[in-house]
Amino acid sequence: MCPPALPSTLGQLPTPALLLDLDILERNVERMAQRARQLGVALRPHVKTHKSPQIGRLQQGNGAQGITVSTLEEAAAFADHGFDDLTWAVPVILGRLEEAQRLAERVRLRLVIDSAVALEALEASGFPFHVWLEVDCGDHRCGVDPEGREAAALAAALAASPRLCFDGLLTHSGQAYRATSPVGLPGIAEQERRVMTQLADRLRRAGVEVPAVSIGSTPAMSAAASLEGVDEARPGNYVFYDFTQVELGSCEVGDCALTVLSSVISCQPGARYAVVDAGALALSKDPGRGGGKPTLGEVFEDYRGARLSAGVRLTGLSQEHGLLSAPLPVGTRLRILPNHSCLTAACFDGYWVLRGTQVVDRWPILRHKS
Amino acid sequence: MCPPALPSTLGQLPTPALLLDLDILERNVERMAQRARQLGVALRPHVKTHKSPQIGRLQQGNGAQGITVSTLEEAAAFADHGFDDLTWAVPVILGRLEEAQRLAERVRLRLVIDSAVALEALEASGFPFHVWLEVDCGDHRCGVDPEGREAAALAAALAASPRLCFDGLLTHSGQAYRATSPVGLPGIAEQERRVMTQLADRLRRAGVEVPAVSIGSTPAMSAAASLEGVDEARPGNYVFYDFTQVELGSCEVGDCALTVLSSVISCQPGARYAVVDAGALALSKDPGRGGGKPTLGEVFEDYRGARLSAGVRLTGLSQEHGLLSAPLPVGTRLRILPNHSCLTAACFDGYWVLRGTQVVDRWPILRHKS
């Protein structure tokens, strides 16, 4: 994948190109590690954001204890790169238990369930899987109702299983992405903590051993005042942040490490728009948080510099075309701050790693999906 | 990428999996080839939809004359697989002319421009590139205004260039995707034909030699009554179709060759929804044509069979989770008809190729993006 010699500067890169600002990345990794220490929780970062062993090792070097993945392909790819403690933080796919077992025979793979059906399948497998019970702390996607009977019944069954190893209670405060203002984030973070610690307390009072409580999302981690009673957190997006996190109030524009370098390829005389070479397969079609007409990323002529093209937005994306809200000369090169860095990274084979405008490395992205 | 032995049936495939129905694919390829012959135009299919040399060869075996690509990476990948006549149907990226030249030295690579800036850059390169002039037939994305001075000036300059080879006028009726009903499609197709042939006639009367007129989109090709005066068409999506094409009226559900096999991974007691293992990185976040709340693909329990889960829709997508509008038991396997097959295929490493429910092959997807 790597060219024989790296281009030496930003100006020499072909577009569209995925740019990773290493100074910002390192700062983000250090800050979140520090924040986790201050809050008294272990950090198990979600690598679905970057799919990069290099970034995973940077996180481990800053004290991360294990990693989180979103697919079995990610788990296997990171296992191949020496990562040996992985939580697959999506309810297990029942048709893939044999694959999961083969992987769990060589690394510590922790599965997640939220149903009796999945528990039965794991018991029937006969393999001593590590298992988290997923709890719905308000996102209403996956996870058992913390107030319902299922939560207590499944936790008790897991804790009592003669074969399975119960890791504890796990949740994801995805509702933080629907917060209407940064003011709402601390409340969402506290709700996540409270729901989880109250359930853990209730189970423990009933005699169920709950080894740990795992929570996490980048916006909630940015806002949590206390994580008392929580053992680990699993934020992922914070390594890069993105325009959605800026709008949420999790970070500033200057904290965003990932941009897409693009070129204007079309602009007609008299037109009020221009077209760039970064489309849905360079930025994803994530509409971000804008209501109504989607705004598909913020545009800079000179990122973090003075030449911010204030008000220039992406207003449309087709497969390989992006529409800008203002005309700019053909050949103009722009850095686009994407709405969603996780989906953007998954469009590319690798990162162009920069210090300022110098290209210092090329890191592959393990985006394998069978 | 390929496993040592193919799973033999649909039921053995791990999910999420990209399924390609070979019977339907072959029928779609044959039908479009026949339609192009009936309309008297050459077919230069757009391979950005499938990124598959196997499908490209199937199209060539049915009479396709050359192919169309959307990126230089696609062009290089198909050149490596023996395809030697390629139109890169996006206005050329000025910073990549050297790469384009290296490729054009080994295959016939046809570029597209729509600006004086790009023309000057091509002239300055000193290389005898083949060049199409892109015309805006109503999509208002790229292309010169057919009524404006730029169109005539650029065409005349290209035709008179001592070095460049003028291939003709090219357009894409992308506005067909915004048609409000199937009734509107024939009008859009006729507008595309009329705009292009009138401009060609005007240029020819002014003494400018216009070697060819190239048009195309799948919905317009499905609806065109006549393509008199047109030389070639470049539809792409028709190999697979998708739910957007069904809604547009370009095809029926039974013509759709591409689906995503997925499994229900979460469904809580009493919940009115379920969660599947196909998210934004299996289906893309293309919202399709639905106004208001997006509908993110149609769901079938038994595709093309009796067990259509009528009314079950995808109502939300995060990275690796899809939300269904109805509860279904954990472990249920579903085939999802995506909104946009081109972006869906670009999520995966390869196709599971099926005859009915038998897995007959595995074809890689050349989704390289540097």
XYZ file of C-alpha atoms in Angstrom:
740
model
C 0.000 0.000 0.000
C 2.790 2.403 0.919
C 4.515 4.237 -1.885
C 8.263 3.555 -2.081
C 9.076 7.021 -0.723
C 6.786 9.290 1.300
C 5.877 12.664 -0.163
C 7.641 15.113 2.123
C 4.979 17.783 2.577
C 1.247 18.308 2.584
C 1.533 20.190 -0.690
C 2.790 17.081 -2.497
C -0.013 14.750 -1.465
C -2.505 13.537 -4.065
C -6.135 14.302 -3.240
C -8.414 13.169 -1.771
C -6.112 12.286 1.142
C -6.782 11.433 4.763
C -4.603 13.649 6.981
C -3.738 12.820 10.571
C -2.161 15.568 12.688
C 0.176 13.653 14.992
C 0.689 16.512 17.470
C -3.044 16.775 18.065
C -3.495 12.998 18.176
C -0.803 12.622 20.843
C -2.314 15.436 22.892
C -5.795 13.904 22.672
C -4.488 10.483 23.717
C -2.566 11.946 26.677
C -5.482 14.109 27.805
C -8.007 11.287 27.821
C -5.555 9.024 29.661
C -5.083 11.759 32.254
C -8.827 12.301 32.517
C -9.428 8.590 33.110
C -6.763 8.578 35.848
C -8.319 11.646 37.479
C -11.752 10.020 37.369
C -10.317 6.800 38.793
C -11.263 4.482 35.915
C -9.290 2.200 33.644
C -9.304 3.166 29.973
C -10.221 0.576 27.334
C -10.361 2.722 24.182
C -12.628 1.826 21.274
C -10.411 1.248 18.246
C -13.292 1.176 15.748
C -12.588 4.901 15.317
C -9.064 4.484 13.962
C -8.588 0.764 13.106
C -4.860 1.456 13.454
C -2.377 -0.699 15.432
C -0.023 2.317 15.623
C -2.660 4.417 17.373
C -3.646 1.487 19.561
C -0.043 1.159 20.714
C 0.074 4.896 21.416
C -2.991 4.434 23.626
C -1.405 1.450 25.368
C 1.765 3.476 25.918
C -0.428 5.977 27.752
C -1.830 3.347 30.077
C -4.816 1.928 28.209
C -5.769 -1.471 29.624
C -7.033 -3.540 26.736
C -9.024 -2.285 23.775
C -12.607 -2.304 22.529
C -13.638 -3.417 19.019
C -16.898 -3.346 17.081
C -16.475 -6.349 14.784
C -14.854 -9.768 14.795
C -12.733 -8.651 11.829
C -11.338 -5.792 13.926
C -10.742 -8.171 16.814
C -8.836 -10.625 14.623
C -6.815 -7.892 12.922
C -5.746 -6.350 16.249
C -5.011 -9.782 17.692
C -2.703 -10.356 14.725
C -0.902 -7.151 15.751
C -0.278 -8.312 19.311
C -3.296 -6.901 21.158
C -4.361 -9.630 23.566
C -7.255 -8.213 25.638
C -10.239 -7.177 23.537
C -13.876 -6.444 24.308
C -16.191 -6.907 21.318
C -18.710 -4.314 22.477
C -21.650 -5.310 20.283
C -24.085 -8.083 21.248
C -22.523 -11.272 19.957
C -23.644 -12.545 16.530
C -24.924 -16.054 17.254
C -23.831 -17.423 13.865
C -20.208 -16.516 14.587
C -19.577 -18.264 17.895
C -17.143 -20.734 16.352
C -15.035 -17.902 14.934
C -15.216 -16.108 18.269
C -14.048 -19.255 20.037
C -11.074 -19.702 17.694
C -10.036 -16.127 18.480
C -10.712 -16.527 22.206
C -8.361 -19.510 22.214
C -5.414 -17.207 21.442
C -6.328 -13.855 23.076
C -8.627 -12.698 25.867
C -11.783 -11.909 23.896
C -14.645 -10.519 25.970
C -18.136 -10.874 24.490
C -21.307 -8.908 25.185
C -24.864 -10.204 25.476
C -28.241 -8.704 26.329
C -30.632 -11.629 25.822
C -31.480 -15.046 27.202
C -31.144 -16.470 23.688
C -27.510 -15.366 23.500
C -26.787 -16.633 27.010
C -28.147 -20.050 26.096
C -26.046 -20.149 22.939
C -22.894 -19.281 24.878
C -23.669 -21.897 27.530
C -24.301 -24.453 24.797
C -20.963 -23.713 23.144
C -19.161 -25.228 26.090
C -16.361 -22.665 25.831
C -15.400 -20.551 28.892
C -16.102 -17.177 27.244
C -15.673 -13.925 29.147
C -19.039 -12.154 28.984
C -20.324 -8.666 29.769
C -24.038 -7.991 30.221
C -25.046 -4.904 28.230
C -27.393 -2.489 29.974
C -29.474 0.283 28.382
C -28.622 3.492 30.234
C -30.825 5.646 28.007
C -29.588 5.158 24.443
C -32.396 2.682 23.674
C -30.385 0.716 21.130
C -29.006 -2.426 22.788
C -28.922 -3.539 26.407
C -31.320 -4.829 29.028
C -33.668 -2.470 30.850
C -31.906 -1.735 34.158
C -35.272 -1.647 35.923
C -36.569 -4.848 34.367
C -36.528 -8.464 35.474
C -34.295 -9.512 32.547
C -31.357 -7.530 33.942
C -31.370 -9.322 37.292
C -32.127 -12.720 35.793
C -29.349 -12.563 33.191
C -26.778 -11.152 35.619
C -27.585 -13.864 38.145
C -27.389 -16.576 35.495
C -24.048 -15.268 34.221
C -22.625 -14.975 37.722
C -23.778 -18.500 38.520
C -22.629 -20.063 35.255
C -20.266 -22.974 35.917
C -18.408 -22.278 32.697
C -18.793 -18.679 31.522
C -16.778 -15.919 33.158
C -18.989 -12.947 34.070
C -17.016 -9.728 33.474
C -19.684 -7.336 34.709
C -22.117 -4.691 33.468
C -21.408 -2.687 30.318
C -23.197 0.267 28.722
C -22.732 2.964 26.068
C -24.206 6.430 26.521
C -24.929 6.905 22.815
C -27.733 9.275 23.756
C -25.000 11.843 24.423
C -24.851 12.304 20.627
C -28.440 13.509 20.741
C -27.791 16.117 23.445
C -29.310 19.422 22.396
C -26.587 21.519 24.018
C -23.256 21.041 25.821
C -25.158 21.933 29.007
C -26.940 18.589 28.773
C -23.812 16.431 28.634
C -22.901 16.340 32.354
C -26.432 15.179 33.126
C -26.207 12.371 30.565
C -22.821 11.294 31.962
C -24.196 11.289 35.499
C -27.293 9.364 34.397
C -25.051 6.719 32.815
C -22.997 6.425 36.031
C -26.055 6.379 38.285
C -28.022 3.803 36.277
C -25.045 1.460 36.181
C -23.892 1.807 39.789
C -27.433 1.516 41.129
C -27.982 -1.693 39.165
C -24.619 -3.048 40.327
C -25.516 -2.186 43.937
C -28.933 -3.803 43.655
C -27.436 -6.987 42.209
C -24.708 -7.111 44.826
C -27.264 -6.675 47.607
C -29.108 -9.628 46.086
C -25.928 -11.697 46.298
C -24.864 -11.479 42.650
C -21.177 -10.853 42.251
C -20.628 -8.014 39.727
C -16.907 -7.917 38.956
C -16.882 -4.568 37.154
C -18.857 -1.718 35.597
C -17.845 -0.476 32.123
C -19.247 2.710 30.573
C -18.344 5.146 27.898
C -18.731 7.547 25.069
C -16.462 10.436 24.122
C -18.990 13.209 24.839
C -19.937 11.740 28.235
C -16.272 11.287 29.151
C -15.654 14.934 28.258
C -18.374 16.032 30.672
C -18.448 13.536 33.575
C -17.941 15.174 36.989
C -17.551 11.860 38.837
C -17.274 8.206 37.869
C -17.516 6.835 41.381
C -18.475 3.164 41.286
C -17.328 2.755 37.670
C -14.314 0.583 36.817
C -13.521 1.317 33.177
C -14.464 3.626 30.312
C -14.453 2.918 26.569
C -14.435 6.197 24.600
C -13.148 5.976 21.032
C -13.785 9.070 18.976
C -11.600 11.318 21.183
C -8.397 10.353 19.366
C -9.566 12.367 16.344
C -12.765 14.166 17.381
C -14.766 15.665 14.459
C -17.247 18.386 13.589
C -20.048 16.590 15.446
C -17.975 16.621 18.650
C -17.260 20.338 18.140
C -20.986 20.997 17.829
C -21.665 18.833 20.892
C -19.122 20.788 22.912
C -16.802 17.808 23.559
C -13.853 19.683 22.013
C -12.705 22.707 20.034
C -11.924 22.774 16.303
C -8.226 22.881 17.230
C -8.569 19.485 18.947
C -9.626 17.738 15.723
C -6.806 15.551 14.385
C -8.416 14.170 11.218
C -9.172 16.106 8.031
C -9.626 15.230 4.378
C -7.436 17.108 1.934
C -9.388 17.762 -1.257
C -9.171 19.724 -4.496
C -11.732 21.843 -6.291
C -12.380 20.068 -9.603
C -15.223 22.149 -11.019
C -16.517 25.703 -10.692
C -18.483 27.316 -13.491
C -18.327 31.043 -14.318
C -21.009 32.831 -12.304
C -21.873 29.726 -10.261
C -22.490 30.060 -6.522
C -20.982 26.662 -5.726
C -17.919 24.564 -6.441
C -17.252 20.813 -6.564
C -14.457 18.982 -4.740
C -13.003 15.498 -5.239
C -14.096 14.293 -1.778
C -17.490 12.612 -1.879
C -19.406 10.005 0.074
C -16.525 7.518 -0.304
C -14.102 9.986 1.304
C -16.299 11.512 4.025
C -19.237 9.100 4.443
C -22.803 10.330 4.178
C -23.116 11.021 7.885
C -25.398 14.055 8.095
C -24.044 15.133 11.476
C -26.289 17.001 13.861
C -27.727 19.643 11.534
C -31.490 19.571 11.321
C -33.075 20.237 7.949
C -30.623 20.506 5.056
C -27.559 18.520 6.051
C -24.248 20.271 6.493
C -21.689 17.712 5.571
C -18.483 18.980 7.128
C -16.728 22.281 7.767
C -14.279 23.552 5.175
C -10.934 25.251 5.728
C -8.529 26.626 3.185
C -5.724 26.592 5.693
C -6.608 24.462 8.674
C -5.831 25.971 12.100
C -4.425 28.996 10.272
C -5.815 32.368 9.395
C -7.378 31.384 6.107
C -10.533 29.784 7.415
C -13.157 29.932 4.707
C -15.782 31.115 7.156
C -19.191 29.860 6.269
C -18.117 27.549 3.444
C -19.840 24.245 4.007
C -20.337 20.982 2.221
C -23.960 20.945 1.125
C -24.113 17.717 -0.862
C -22.210 14.504 -1.434
C -22.416 11.969 -4.202
C -20.069 9.000 -4.549
C -16.916 10.911 -5.515
C -18.136 14.532 -5.642
C -18.671 17.033 -2.819
C -20.638 20.247 -3.287
C -19.368 23.412 -1.587
C -21.645 26.293 -0.646
C -19.391 28.865 -2.341
C -17.414 29.156 -5.576
C -13.643 28.602 -5.408
C -11.145 28.350 -8.282
C -10.469 24.936 -9.842
C -7.305 23.521 -8.287
C -7.837 25.129 -4.857
C -6.863 22.653 -2.131
C -8.996 22.492 1.017
C -9.003 20.631 4.313
C -12.419 19.337 5.251
C -13.254 18.605 8.871
C -15.626 15.641 8.621
C -18.874 15.223 10.517
C -17.919 11.737 11.645
C -14.263 10.766 11.842
C -14.906 7.033 12.454
C -16.831 6.597 9.189
C -14.405 8.877 7.338
C -11.344 6.849 8.346
C -13.119 3.673 7.199
C -13.185 5.095 3.625
C -9.391 5.020 3.235
C -6.536 2.502 3.128
C -4.290 4.612 5.339
C -3.441 7.837 7.128
C -0.942 10.403 5.930
C 0.632 11.237 9.282
C 1.727 14.875 9.612
C 3.720 17.086 11.956
C 2.483 20.487 10.896
C 2.748 20.314 7.096
C 5.496 17.650 7.050
C 4.508 14.090 6.138
C 6.253 11.905 8.707
C 4.617 8.508 8.227
C 1.965 6.406 6.553
C -0.209 4.182 8.784
C -2.539 1.539 7.342
C -6.213 1.311 8.312
C -7.431 -2.234 9.047
C -10.815 -1.839 7.401
C -11.227 -5.447 6.393
C -14.880 -6.545 6.225
C -15.512 -9.978 4.780
C -9.181 -12.667 1.593
C -10.985 -15.781 0.378
C -11.457 -18.568 2.875
C -9.835 -21.857 1.848
C -13.216 -23.428 1.069
C -16.443 -21.624 0.188
C -19.418 -22.098 2.469
C -21.855 -24.043 0.337
C -25.129 -22.306 1.141
C -26.556 -18.993 2.240
C -27.363 -20.474 5.624
C -23.675 -21.054 6.379
C -22.485 -17.521 5.675
C -21.290 -15.355 8.548
C -23.143 -12.044 8.881
C -23.058 -9.280 7.885
C -22.429 -10.576 4.353
C -22.770 -8.974 0.939
C -24.864 -11.229 -1.284
C -24.837 -11.087 -5.057
C -27.550 -12.977 -6.920
C -25.801 -14.101 -10.097
C -28.992 -14.977 -12.003
C -30.334 -11.467 -11.515
C -26.958 -9.865 -12.251
C -26.650 -11.734 -15.549
C -30.194 -10.786 -16.527
C -29.582 -7.112 -15.704
C -26.352 -7.079 -17.717
C -28.026 -8.721 -20.711
C -31.063 -6.470 -20.580
C -29.079 -3.232 -20.475
C -26.850 -4.462 -23.308
C -29.967 -5.235 -25.341
C -31.482 -1.868 -24.478
C -28.340 -0.048 -25.623
C -28.400 -1.978 -28.910
C -32.073 -1.143 -29.429
C -31.400 2.524 -28.731
C -28.418 2.455 -31.085
C -25.735 3.482 -28.601
C -22.501 1.894 -27.425
C -22.421 0.884 -23.767
C -19.530 2.019 -21.578
C -20.733 0.872 -18.125
C -19.699 2.689 -14.979
C -17.790 0.201 -12.818
C -17.777 2.409 -9.704
C -20.955 0.516 -8.758
C -19.317 -2.900 -8.497
C -15.499 -2.362 -8.565
C -15.306 -5.972 -9.741
C -13.216 -7.235 -12.676
C -15.470 -10.313 -12.875
C -18.559 -8.154 -13.409
C -16.647 -5.902 -15.800
C -15.754 -8.938 -17.911
C -19.393 -10.059 -17.861
C -20.319 -6.622 -19.222
C -17.614 -6.841 -21.880
C -18.835 -10.305 -22.835
C -22.209 -8.681 -23.482
C -20.739 -6.102 -25.819
C -19.669 -3.250 -23.546
C -17.126 -1.045 -25.304
C -14.734 0.192 -22.661
C -15.624 1.076 -19.093
C -16.176 4.172 -16.977
C -14.473 4.793 -13.611
C -14.850 7.428 -10.909
C -11.314 7.513 -9.435
C -7.735 7.058 -10.568
C -7.449 4.162 -8.114
C -10.328 2.385 -9.892
C -8.726 3.135 -13.247
C -5.370 1.689 -12.172
C -6.972 -1.381 -10.567
C -9.014 -2.199 -13.676
C -6.009 -1.533 -15.920
C -4.111 -4.089 -13.840
C -6.906 -6.559 -14.659
C -6.629 -6.074 -18.397
C -9.196 -3.340 -19.048
C -7.573 -1.028 -21.590
C -10.154 1.624 -22.493
C -11.317 3.679 -19.520
C -13.127 6.995 -19.127
C -12.462 8.707 -15.794
C -15.831 10.473 -15.705
C -15.063 13.084 -13.040
C -13.354 16.403 -13.857
C -9.633 15.679 -13.696
C -7.819 16.431 -10.417
C -5.080 18.846 -11.451
C -2.629 17.594 -8.836
C -2.754 14.078 -10.279
C -1.857 14.671 -13.922
C 1.459 12.869 -13.597
C -0.266 9.765 -12.242
C -2.866 10.038 -15.003
C -0.108 10.266 -17.589
C 1.675 7.169 -16.260
C -1.590 5.265 -16.569
C -2.382 6.742 -19.986
C 0.981 5.477 -21.224
C -0.211 1.869 -20.802
C -3.992 2.007 -21.435
C -6.385 4.328 -23.218
C -7.400 6.639 -20.386
C -9.973 9.282 -21.299
C -10.125 12.351 -19.055
C -12.941 14.830 -18.478
C -12.709 18.600 -18.057
C -15.182 21.440 -17.675
C -12.917 24.471 -17.143
C -10.313 26.594 -18.902
C -7.971 26.019 -15.946
C -8.031 22.261 -16.516
C -7.625 22.665 -20.276
C -4.522 24.824 -19.732
C -3.071 22.264 -17.336
C -3.610 19.440 -19.833
C -2.064 21.487 -22.642
C 0.890 22.328 -20.404
C 1.465 18.659 -19.564
C 2.554 18.042 -23.133
C 0.930 14.592 -23.112
C -1.609 13.652 -25.841
C -4.490 12.936 -23.433
C -7.922 11.917 -24.685
C -10.372 14.474 -23.299
C -14.139 14.740 -23.007
C -15.831 18.069 -22.319
C -18.405 17.686 -19.552
C -21.723 19.456 -20.099
C -24.389 20.234 -17.500
C -27.664 18.811 -18.838
C -29.620 19.788 -15.723
C -27.902 18.074 -12.787
C -26.090 21.297 -11.803
C -23.081 19.530 -10.340
C -20.256 19.531 -12.885
C -20.167 20.511 -16.546
C -20.277 23.666 -18.638
C -23.546 25.478 -19.255
C -24.667 24.240 -22.698
C -26.070 27.689 -23.464
C -22.996 29.599 -22.282
C -19.905 30.891 -24.061
C -17.601 28.559 -22.086
C -19.079 25.490 -23.786
C -18.328 26.708 -27.293
C -14.944 28.155 -26.358
C -13.695 25.013 -24.607
C -15.013 22.673 -27.299
C -13.378 24.754 -30.018
C -10.098 24.880 -28.101
C -10.139 21.114 -27.526
C -10.975 20.376 -31.157
C -8.202 22.706 -32.305
C -5.588 21.470 -29.836
C -2.472 20.296 -31.653
C -1.777 17.743 -28.959
C -4.903 16.745 -27.055
C -7.401 14.333 -28.586
C -10.968 15.656 -28.271
C -13.303 12.735 -27.590
C -16.535 14.725 -27.565
C -19.279 15.923 -25.221
C -20.131 14.020 -22.051
C -22.894 14.460 -19.490
C -24.569 12.684 -16.568
C -28.290 13.069 -15.916
C -27.922 12.889 -12.140
C -31.092 14.948 -11.805
C -32.960 11.745 -12.655
C -32.340 10.715 -9.037
C -34.397 13.713 -7.931
C -37.382 12.848 -10.130
C -40.548 13.030 -8.082
C -42.244 10.165 -9.918
C -41.465 7.579 -12.606
C -43.617 9.707 -14.922
C -40.877 12.338 -14.891
C -38.059 10.054 -16.036
C -38.748 9.967 -19.804
C -38.750 13.764 -19.806
C -35.388 13.905 -18.029
C -33.916 11.367 -20.449
C -35.209 13.340 -23.423
C -33.894 16.601 -21.946
C -30.446 15.013 -21.580
C -30.508 13.835 -25.200
C -31.835 17.134 -26.519
C -29.395 19.347 -24.613
C -26.444 17.285 -25.778
C -27.433 16.801 -29.404
C -28.422 20.444 -29.794
C -25.056 21.571 -28.437
C -23.257 19.096 -30.697
C -25.244 20.359 -33.688
C -24.522 23.986 -32.848
C -20.812 23.294 -32.486
C -20.702 21.302 -35.716
C -22.481 24.094 -37.574
C -19.800 26.429 -36.231
C -17.144 24.162 -37.697
C -16.113 22.377 -34.502
C -15.662 18.665 -34.974
C -17.480 16.787 -32.192
C -16.430 13.134 -32.417
C -19.050 11.740 -30.063
C -21.791 12.393 -27.505
C -21.764 10.377 -24.255
C -24.662 10.402 -21.796
C -26.000 8.291 -19.034
C -27.565 7.355 -15.794
C -29.427 4.165 -14.911
C -32.842 5.809 -14.375
C -32.618 7.811 -17.617
C -31.517 4.701 -19.538
C -34.503 2.844 -18.120
C -36.857 5.503 -19.473
C -35.334 6.908 -22.684
C -37.636 6.615 -25.723
C -34.942 7.638 -28.215
C -31.220 8.324 -28.099
C -30.939 9.665 -31.616
C -27.745 11.659 -31.991
C -26.119 10.005 -28.978
C -23.116 7.692 -29.406
C -22.629 6.015 -26.054
C -24.248 5.612 -22.624
C -22.578 5.091 -19.251
C -25.099 3.677 -16.756
C -23.610 1.846 -13.779
C -26.107 1.073 -11.055
C -28.255 -1.215 -13.272
C -26.056 -4.254 -12.594
C -27.422 -4.381 -9.030
C -30.171 -1.751 -8.803
C -31.292 -0.915 -5.224
C -34.221 0.377 -3.207
C -33.751 3.909 -4.567
C -34.105 2.589 -8.130
C -37.243 0.682 -7.095
C -38.717 3.881 -5.693
C -37.697 5.784 -8.829
C -39.406 3.209 -11.013
C -36.234 2.092 -12.834
C -36.812 -1.524 -11.788
C -38.804 -3.915 -9.626
C -37.677 -5.410 -6.310
C -37.090 -8.699 -8.131
C -34.483 -6.990 -10.342
C -32.274 -6.111 -7.371
C -29.170 -8.321 -7.304
C -27.441 -7.016 -4.157
C -28.573 -7.540 -0.574
C -26.913 -7.575 2.829
C -27.463 -10.673 4.920
C -27.703 -9.690 8.569
C -28.619 -11.139 11.951
C -30.756 -9.775 14.741
C -28.387 -9.267 17.693
C -30.669 -7.548 20.198
C -34.381 -7.373 20.938
C -35.634 -6.601 24.423
C -38.843 -8.046 25.903
C -41.698 -5.692 25.058
C -39.567 -3.525 22.752
C -41.035 -2.289 19.471
C -37.727 -2.527 17.637
C -34.798 -4.868 17.069
C -31.127 -4.359 16.268
C -29.190 -6.029 13.449
C -25.457 -6.411 12.847
C -25.526 -4.333 9.626
C -24.776 -0.681 10.293
C -23.357 2.299 8.449
C -20.228 0.302 7.542
C -22.345 -2.396 5.892
C -25.029 -0.288 4.199
C -23.645 3.283 4.093
C -25.602 6.181 5.542
C -27.316 6.985 2.266
C -30.780 8.217 3.270
C -32.332 7.308 -0.078
C -35.273 9.290 -1.340
C -37.453 9.349 1.741
C -38.316 12.831 2.925
C -38.480 13.413 6.685
C -37.383 10.471 8.777
C -34.974 8.436 6.662
C -35.864 4.932 5.639
C -32.592 3.137 5.372
C -33.373 0.092 3.296
C -36.141 -2.463 2.892
C -36.040 -5.631 4.953
C -36.914 -9.168 3.865
C -36.941 -12.314 5.886
C -36.871 -14.421 2.766
C -35.915 -12.335 -0.219
C -38.024 -12.899 -3.351
C -40.011 -15.444 -1.385
C -43.277 -15.332 0.466
C -41.859 -14.294 3.797
C -41.489 -10.621 3.109
C -41.582 -8.763 6.397
C -43.992 -6.193 5.012
C -43.456 -2.812 6.516
C -40.274 -3.641 8.410
C -37.775 -0.900 7.667
C -34.384 0.210 8.843
C -34.968 3.369 10.829
C -31.485 4.115 12.109
C -27.859 3.212 11.509
C -24.814 3.642 13.671
C -21.372 2.299 12.788
C -22.096 -1.414 13.239
C -25.740 -1.424 14.396
C -28.941 -1.135 12.375
C -32.303 -0.382 13.973
C -35.380 -2.196 12.668
C -38.881 -0.781 12.945
C -40.269 -4.004 14.475
C -39.185 -6.579 17.041
C -37.771 -9.879 15.774
C -36.143 -12.713 17.758
C -32.377 -12.588 18.376
C -30.683 -14.782 15.783
C -33.213 -14.115 13.002
C -31.396 -13.714 9.679
C -32.618 -11.057 7.254
C -31.764 -9.819 3.777
C -31.674 -6.063 3.558
C -32.161 -4.346 0.222
C -29.943 -1.262 0.510
C -30.881 2.258 -0.502
C -27.689 2.658 -2.506
C -25.917 -0.409 -3.858
C -22.768 1.467 -5.009
C -21.979 2.753 -1.505
C -22.995 -0.575 0.046
C -20.613 -2.602 -2.119
C -17.791 -0.200 -1.185
C -18.175 -1.280 2.477
C -17.044 -4.863 1.819
C -13.967 -6.766 0.668
C -15.943 -9.070 -1.600
C -19.210 -10.510 -2.883
C -20.647 -13.848 -1.902
C -21.925 -14.925 -5.316
C -25.118 -16.983 -5.205
C -27.298 -19.077 -7.497
C -30.485 -19.170 -5.492
C -29.244 -20.121 -2.022
C -26.068 -21.866 -3.229
C -22.764 -20.033 -2.809
C -20.980 -20.474 -6.129
C -18.106 -17.994 -5.926
C -16.370 -15.203 -4.040
C -15.440 -12.063 -6.021
C -13.179 -9.368 -4.562
C -14.150 -5.678 -4.553
C -11.347 -3.322 -5.621
C -12.135 -0.615 -3.092
C -8.604 0.688 -2.754
C -8.467 4.391 -1.824
C -5.036 5.755 -0.995
